Coordinates of C-alpha atoms in Angstrom, one line a residue:
M232 CA 0.0 0.1 0.4
A233 CA 1.0 3.5 -1.0
A234 CA 1.4 5.6 2.2
I235 CA -0.1 8.5 2.4
C236 CA 2.4 12.0 1.4
M237 CA 2.7 15.1 3.4
Q238 CA 8.1 -4.8 -34.2
R239 CA 10.1 -6.6 -33.9
N240 CA 11.9 -4.9 -37.1
I241 CA 12.6 -8.0 -39.2
F242 CA 15.0 -8.0 -41.6
F243 CA 17.1 -10.3 -43.9
I244 CA 20.3 -10.9 -45.6
C245 CA 21.1 -13.0 -48.3
L246 CA 24.2 -13.8 -48.7
I247 CA 25.5 -17.4 -50.5
G248 CA 22.6 -18.6 -49.1
W249 CA 22.4 -17.5 -45.5
V250 CA 20.2 -15.5 -43.8
V251 CA 20.3 -13.1 -40.9
S252 CA 17.7 -11.6 -38.6
Q253 CA 17.9 -9.4 -36.0
A254 CA 15.3 -8.3 -32.9
T255 CA 15.8 -4.7 -33.0
P256 CA 12.1 -2.5 -33.4
L257 CA 12.4 -0.1 -36.2
P258 CA 12.8 3.8 -35.1
L259 CA 9.9 5.1 -33.7
R260 CA 7.2 6.7 -36.2
F261 CA 3.9 8.2 -36.7
K262 CA 1.8 6.2 -39.2
S263 CA 0.4 7.2 -42.2
N264 CA -2.9 8.1 -40.8
G265 CA -1.3 10.9 -38.5
E266 CA -1.5 8.5 -35.1
F267 CA 1.2 7.4 -32.6
K268 CA -0.7 5.5 -29.6
I269 CA 1.3 4.3 -26.4
L270 CA -0.2 2.0 -24.3
Q271 CA 1.0 2.5 -20.7
V272 CA 1.1 -0.6 -18.3
A273 CA 1.5 0.6 -14.4
D274 CA 2.2 -2.3 -11.5
M275 CA 2.2 -5.3 -12.8
H276 CA 3.6 -7.2 -10.0
Y277 CA 4.3 -9.8 -11.5
A278 CA 5.5 -13.0 -9.6
N279 CA 5.4 -16.7 -10.2
G280 CA 3.0 -16.9 -12.6
K281 CA -0.4 -19.2 -12.7
S282 CA 1.0 -19.9 -8.2
T283 CA 0.9 -16.5 -7.6
K284 CA -3.2 -16.0 -6.4
C285 CA -4.7 -12.2 -7.1
L286 CA -5.5 -9.6 -4.1
N287 CA -7.8 -7.7 -3.5
V288 CA -10.9 -10.1 -6.3
L289 CA -14.4 -10.8 -5.7
P290 CA -14.9 -13.9 -4.3
S291 CA -15.8 -16.1 -7.5
Q292 CA -12.7 -14.5 -8.9
Y293 CA -10.7 -15.6 -6.7
P294 CA -10.3 -19.3 -7.1
S295 CA -8.8 -19.3 -10.9
C296 CA -7.0 -16.0 -10.9
S297 CA -3.2 -15.2 -10.9
D298 CA -0.7 -13.7 -12.8
L299 CA -1.8 -15.1 -15.8
N300 CA -4.3 -13.0 -15.7
T301 CA -2.6 -9.8 -15.7
T302 CA -0.5 -11.0 -19.4
A303 CA -4.2 -11.8 -20.4
F304 CA -4.9 -8.0 -19.6
V305 CA -1.9 -7.5 -21.3
N306 CA -2.9 -9.3 -24.8
R307 CA -6.3 -7.6 -25.0
M308 CA -5.6 -4.2 -24.8
I309 CA -3.1 -4.9 -27.2
Q310 CA -5.4 -6.4 -29.5
A311 CA -7.8 -4.0 -28.7
E312 CA -5.6 -0.8 -29.1
K313 CA -3.0 -2.6 -31.5
P314 CA -0.6 0.4 -30.4
D315 CA 2.6 1.8 -31.8
L316 CA 4.7 1.7 -28.6
I317 CA 3.8 -0.2 -24.5
V318 CA 5.1 1.9 -21.3
F319 CA 5.9 -0.1 -18.5
T320 CA 5.8 2.2 -15.2
G321 CA 7.4 0.4 -12.9
D322 CA 6.8 -2.6 -10.0
N323 CA 6.9 -4.7 -13.3
I324 CA 7.9 -7.8 -10.4
Y325 CA 6.9 -7.6 -7.2
G326 CA 10.1 -9.3 -6.6
R327 CA 10.0 -10.2 -2.6
D328 CA 7.1 -13.1 -4.1
T329 CA 9.4 -14.2 -6.6
S330 CA 10.9 -17.2 -6.6
N331 CA 13.2 -16.9 -9.8
A332 CA 13.2 -12.9 -10.5
S333 CA 15.0 -13.6 -14.2
A334 CA 12.2 -15.7 -15.2
S335 CA 9.6 -13.9 -13.5
I336 CA 10.8 -10.5 -15.9
K337 CA 11.0 -12.5 -18.3
A338 CA 7.2 -13.4 -17.8
A339 CA 5.8 -10.4 -17.2
F340 CA 7.2 -8.3 -20.6
E341 CA 6.5 -11.9 -22.4
A342 CA 3.0 -10.4 -24.0
A343 CA 5.2 -7.3 -25.2
V344 CA 7.5 -9.8 -26.4
A345 CA 5.5 -12.0 -28.2
A346 CA 3.4 -9.3 -29.8
K347 CA 6.2 -8.2 -31.6
L348 CA 6.1 -4.8 -30.3
P349 CA 8.3 -2.2 -29.3
W350 CA 8.2 -1.7 -25.6
A351 CA 10.2 0.4 -22.7
A352 CA 10.3 0.8 -19.2
V353 CA 11.3 2.0 -16.0
L354 CA 11.5 0.8 -12.6
G355 CA 9.3 0.7 -9.5
N356 CA 10.0 0.5 -6.0
H357 CA 9.4 -3.1 -5.6
D358 CA 11.3 -4.6 -8.9
Q359 CA 14.7 -5.0 -6.8
E360 CA 13.3 -6.6 -3.9
S361 CA 14.4 -10.2 -5.1
A362 CA 16.8 -12.1 -3.5
T363 CA 18.5 -12.7 -6.3
L364 CA 18.8 -9.3 -8.3
N365 CA 19.5 -5.6 -7.2
R366 CA 18.0 -2.4 -9.5
E367 CA 21.0 -2.1 -11.6
G368 CA 20.2 -6.3 -11.8
V369 CA 17.0 -6.1 -13.1
M370 CA 17.2 -3.5 -16.1
E371 CA 20.2 -5.2 -17.0
H372 CA 17.6 -8.3 -17.7
I373 CA 15.2 -5.7 -19.0
V374 CA 17.6 -4.2 -22.0
S375 CA 18.6 -7.3 -23.3
M376 CA 15.3 -8.3 -24.3
D377 CA 14.0 -8.5 -27.2
Y378 CA 11.7 -6.1 -29.2
T379 CA 12.5 -3.7 -26.2
L380 CA 13.6 0.3 -26.7
S381 CA 14.7 0.6 -22.7
K382 CA 18.3 2.0 -22.0
L383 CA 20.2 0.7 -18.4
N384 CA 21.2 4.7 -18.4
P385 CA 22.7 7.6 -21.1
D386 CA 26.0 6.7 -22.7
A387 CA 27.6 10.2 -21.9
H388 CA 25.9 10.6 -18.1
K389 CA 28.3 7.4 -16.2
K390 CA 27.5 9.0 -13.1
I391 CA 23.4 9.4 -13.5
D392 CA 21.7 8.8 -10.3
G393 CA 19.3 5.2 -10.6
F394 CA 19.0 3.2 -13.7
G395 CA 16.6 3.5 -16.8
N396 CA 16.8 6.9 -17.6
Y397 CA 16.8 7.6 -21.6
N398 CA 14.6 9.0 -24.4
L399 CA 13.0 7.8 -27.5
E400 CA 12.4 10.3 -30.4
V401 CA 9.3 9.5 -32.6
M402 CA 9.8 10.4 -35.8
G403 CA 7.3 12.5 -38.7
A404 CA 5.1 10.1 -40.7
A405 CA 7.4 8.9 -43.9
A406 CA 7.4 11.3 -46.9
S407 CA 6.0 14.0 -45.2
S408 CA 8.8 17.0 -44.9
L409 CA 9.1 15.9 -40.9
E410 CA 10.1 12.4 -41.8
G411 CA 13.9 12.8 -40.3
K412 CA 12.3 14.5 -37.0
S413 CA 11.5 13.7 -33.5
V414 CA 7.9 15.6 -33.4
L415 CA 7.0 13.8 -30.3
N416 CA 9.6 13.0 -27.4
L417 CA 9.8 10.7 -24.4
Y418 CA 11.3 10.4 -21.6
F419 CA 12.2 7.9 -19.1
L420 CA 13.4 8.5 -15.5
D421 CA 13.9 6.3 -13.1
S422 CA 12.0 7.7 -9.9
G423 CA 14.0 5.8 -7.4
D424 CA 12.7 3.5 -4.0
Y425 CA 13.1 4.5 -1.2
S426 CA 14.7 7.5 0.8
T427 CA 18.4 7.1 0.6
D428 CA 19.0 9.8 3.1
P429 CA 18.3 8.7 6.7
S430 CA 17.4 11.9 7.7
I431 CA 14.3 11.7 5.1
A432 CA 11.9 9.2 5.2
G433 CA 9.5 7.2 2.9
Y434 CA 9.9 6.8 -1.1
G435 CA 12.4 7.8 -3.3
W436 CA 12.9 11.2 -6.2
I437 CA 14.4 12.4 -9.1
K438 CA 17.9 13.3 -8.4
P439 CA 19.7 16.2 -9.4
S440 CA 22.1 14.6 -12.0
Q441 CA 18.8 12.8 -14.0
Q442 CA 17.2 16.5 -13.9
S443 CA 20.3 17.9 -15.1
W444 CA 20.4 14.9 -18.1
F445 CA 16.9 15.4 -18.6
K446 CA 17.1 19.7 -19.4
E447 CA 20.2 18.9 -21.2
T448 CA 18.1 16.4 -23.5
S449 CA 15.3 18.6 -23.5
A450 CA 17.6 21.6 -24.9
K451 CA 19.1 19.4 -27.6
L452 CA 16.3 18.3 -28.8
Q453 CA 14.5 21.8 -29.1
E454 CA 17.4 22.8 -30.9
N455 CA 17.6 20.5 -33.2
Y456 CA 13.4 21.0 -33.8
T457 CA 13.2 24.7 -33.9
S458 CA 16.8 25.4 -35.8
I459 CA 17.6 22.3 -38.2
P460 CA 15.5 22.7 -41.5
P461 CA 12.8 22.3 -41.8
T462 CA 12.9 24.6 -39.2
Q463 CA 9.9 24.8 -36.8
S464 CA 8.3 27.7 -34.7
E465 CA 7.5 25.8 -31.6
P466 CA 9.5 23.2 -29.7
A467 CA 7.9 19.5 -30.3
P468 CA 5.6 18.4 -27.6
G469 CA 7.0 15.9 -24.9
L470 CA 5.9 13.4 -22.6
A471 CA 7.3 11.7 -18.8
Y472 CA 7.4 8.9 -18.0
F473 CA 8.3 7.1 -14.2
H474 CA 6.8 5.0 -11.5
I475 CA 6.4 7.7 -8.1
P476 CA 3.8 10.7 -8.0
L477 CA 5.5 14.2 -7.4
P478 CA 4.7 16.3 -4.3
E479 CA 2.1 18.5 -6.8
V480 CA 0.1 16.0 -7.1
N481 CA -1.5 16.8 -3.6
E482 CA -2.8 19.7 -5.7
L483 CA -4.9 17.9 -7.0
D484 CA -9.1 17.1 -5.9
S485 CA -12.4 16.0 -7.5
S486 CA -13.2 19.5 -8.5
N487 CA -10.0 19.6 -10.7
I488 CA -9.1 15.9 -12.2
T489 CA -10.7 13.9 -14.8
G490 CA -11.0 9.9 -13.2
I491 CA -11.0 9.1 -9.7
K492 CA -8.7 9.9 -6.0
Q493 CA -9.1 6.7 -3.8
E494 CA -6.1 6.9 -1.9
G495 CA -3.7 9.5 -0.8
V496 CA -0.4 10.0 -2.8
G497 CA 2.5 7.9 -2.5
C498 CA 5.1 10.4 -3.2
A499 CA 8.2 11.3 -1.9
S500 CA 8.0 13.3 1.2
Y501 CA 10.9 15.6 0.0
N502 CA 10.9 17.5 -3.1
S503 CA 13.3 17.4 -4.8
G504 CA 11.6 20.2 -8.1
F505 CA 11.1 18.2 -10.9
M506 CA 7.8 19.9 -11.9
K507 CA 9.6 23.1 -11.4
T508 CA 12.4 21.8 -14.3
M509 CA 10.0 20.5 -16.6
V510 CA 7.5 23.5 -16.0
E511 CA 11.1 25.5 -16.9
A512 CA 12.4 23.2 -20.1
G513 CA 8.8 24.1 -21.5
D514 CA 8.3 21.0 -24.0
V515 CA 6.9 18.3 -21.5
K516 CA 2.7 18.5 -22.2
A517 CA 2.3 15.6 -19.7
A518 CA 3.5 13.2 -16.8
F519 CA 2.6 9.4 -16.4
T520 CA 3.4 7.4 -13.4
G521 CA 2.1 4.8 -11.7
H522 CA 2.2 3.6 -7.7
D523 CA -1.1 4.2 -6.6
H524 CA -3.2 1.3 -7.6
L525 CA -6.4 3.3 -6.8
N526 CA -5.9 6.7 -8.4
D527 CA -6.3 6.9 -12.3
F528 CA -6.8 10.4 -12.8
C529 CA -4.7 13.6 -14.6
G530 CA -5.1 16.7 -13.2
K531 CA -3.3 19.8 -14.6
I532 CA -0.7 21.7 -12.7
K533 CA 1.1 24.7 -14.1
G534 CA 0.6 23.8 -17.6
I535 CA 1.6 20.1 -17.3
E536 CA -0.8 17.2 -16.8
L537 CA -0.3 15.0 -13.9
C538 CA -1.7 11.4 -14.7
Y539 CA -2.2 8.0 -13.1
S540 CA -2.7 4.8 -15.1
G541 CA -4.3 3.2 -12.2
G542 CA -3.7 -0.6 -11.2
F543 CA -3.1 -2.6 -13.6
G544 CA -1.6 -5.9 -12.2
Y545 CA -4.3 -8.8 -10.4
H546 CA -1.1 -9.5 -7.7
A547 CA -1.2 -5.3 -7.2
Y548 CA -3.2 -4.5 -4.0
G549 CA -6.6 -3.2 -5.4
K550 CA -10.2 -2.9 -5.1
A551 CA -12.8 -6.2 -5.1
G552 CA -14.8 -5.1 -8.1
W553 CA -13.4 -2.2 -9.1
A554 CA -11.7 -3.3 -12.4
R555 CA -8.1 -3.1 -13.2
R556 CA -7.1 -0.5 -15.9
S557 CA -4.6 1.0 -17.9
R558 CA -4.7 3.9 -19.8
V559 CA -3.6 4.8 -23.5
V560 CA -2.6 8.0 -25.2
V561 CA -2.4 9.1 -28.9
A562 CA -0.2 11.9 -30.0
S563 CA -2.3 13.3 -33.8
L564 CA -0.5 15.6 -36.4
E565 CA -1.5 18.6 -37.6
K566 CA -1.9 18.6 -42.0
D567 CA -0.4 21.8 -44.1
S568 CA -2.0 22.9 -46.8
N569 CA -1.4 20.6 -48.9
G570 CA -2.5 17.7 -46.9
G571 CA 0.7 17.0 -45.7
W572 CA 1.6 15.3 -42.2
E573 CA 3.0 18.0 -40.0
G574 CA 4.2 18.4 -36.4
V575 CA 1.8 17.4 -33.9
K576 CA -1.8 18.8 -32.9
S577 CA -3.6 17.2 -30.3
I578 CA -2.6 14.5 -27.8
T579 CA -5.7 12.6 -26.6
T580 CA -5.9 10.0 -23.6
W581 CA -8.6 7.4 -22.0
K582 CA -8.5 3.8 -20.1
R583 CA -9.9 1.0 -20.8
L584 CA -11.1 -1.4 -17.8
D585 CA -11.2 -5.3 -17.7
N586 CA -14.0 -6.3 -17.8
E587 CA -16.6 -8.0 -20.6
H588 CA -16.1 -4.7 -22.9
L589 CA -13.1 -3.5 -22.3
S590 CA -15.0 -0.4 -21.6
K591 CA -13.4 3.2 -22.8
I592 CA -14.0 5.4 -20.3
D593 CA -12.9 9.3 -19.3
I594 CA -11.5 10.2 -22.6
Q595 CA -9.9 13.8 -22.3
T596 CA -7.6 15.7 -24.7
L597 CA -4.5 16.3 -22.6
W598 CA -3.0 19.2 -25.0
T599 CA -4.0 21.3 -28.1
K600 CA -1.2 22.9 -30.3
P601 CA -1.7 26.8 -29.5

């Protein structure tokens, strides 16, 4: 319980009868319909598969419910939404309940791998709690898997805090004037697990070294977008993904959110200033977290939408009768006077529930180009 806070790219090269294949996703790119869709999966809490029982489900569900229900939900979401990228936002496995952490990691992401879809992951506060893999070891396993775009850390930042700080670029539509530019920038950060400062209790936070990397990366991407031909008048929008929500989420309540708040915000008790850093950078339009499974809302603070996905996994705490859920985000391009695709015009989101109809709820626009 969170504490209350004060495609596979397959190509073939034929050389004298030899066929070579490589499991590396293509560069992320907007589709020919002008859209790019991201599926967020938060808090799977995967453990040992069929033998791992569910938490907080109805009595009728309990006898047959296990980690396999979590995998089935991922598969349902892939089939229904056909995402261009899947983002797993931490507590992917529940380390303390795994008998083999490496096997649990493989099983947790198996649906994405089997679907041959590009995927990315960050760590939560429970991923590293097994007896065999520390935080770096978990991320190293993730980075080694097929179809993942996850990175251990930026190459140029050897001393950055945490594991799993990286960015991804989503290129403009093929054959458009912006096919060689990133028109949507994705930032992934390790928000830590627990405080490493003995004078500060509670959860971890995004550290100064990570914020320095973020600012440097954001500035470089904005410079490229607005200065390198074809030059653009405004920076490309960005989205941020990390596990533990920011303290500023406490400023949101039922009067200014879309979705439901059913528990306290499990943020760090120390505010490291990452909200201020994002605001000053100017390109991030929304930040997506997990951690608090019974919260699934979005609310705007200082021009940035702060969004929960809601609990996804069945071995994670939840609420009996309140369906597990997932968040979808779609960025849509605008057209020029000749009907060609340009930069991002709008970013919308909704959630789907793991019920009979895979109900689609809370459709909202997060950002529209001025």
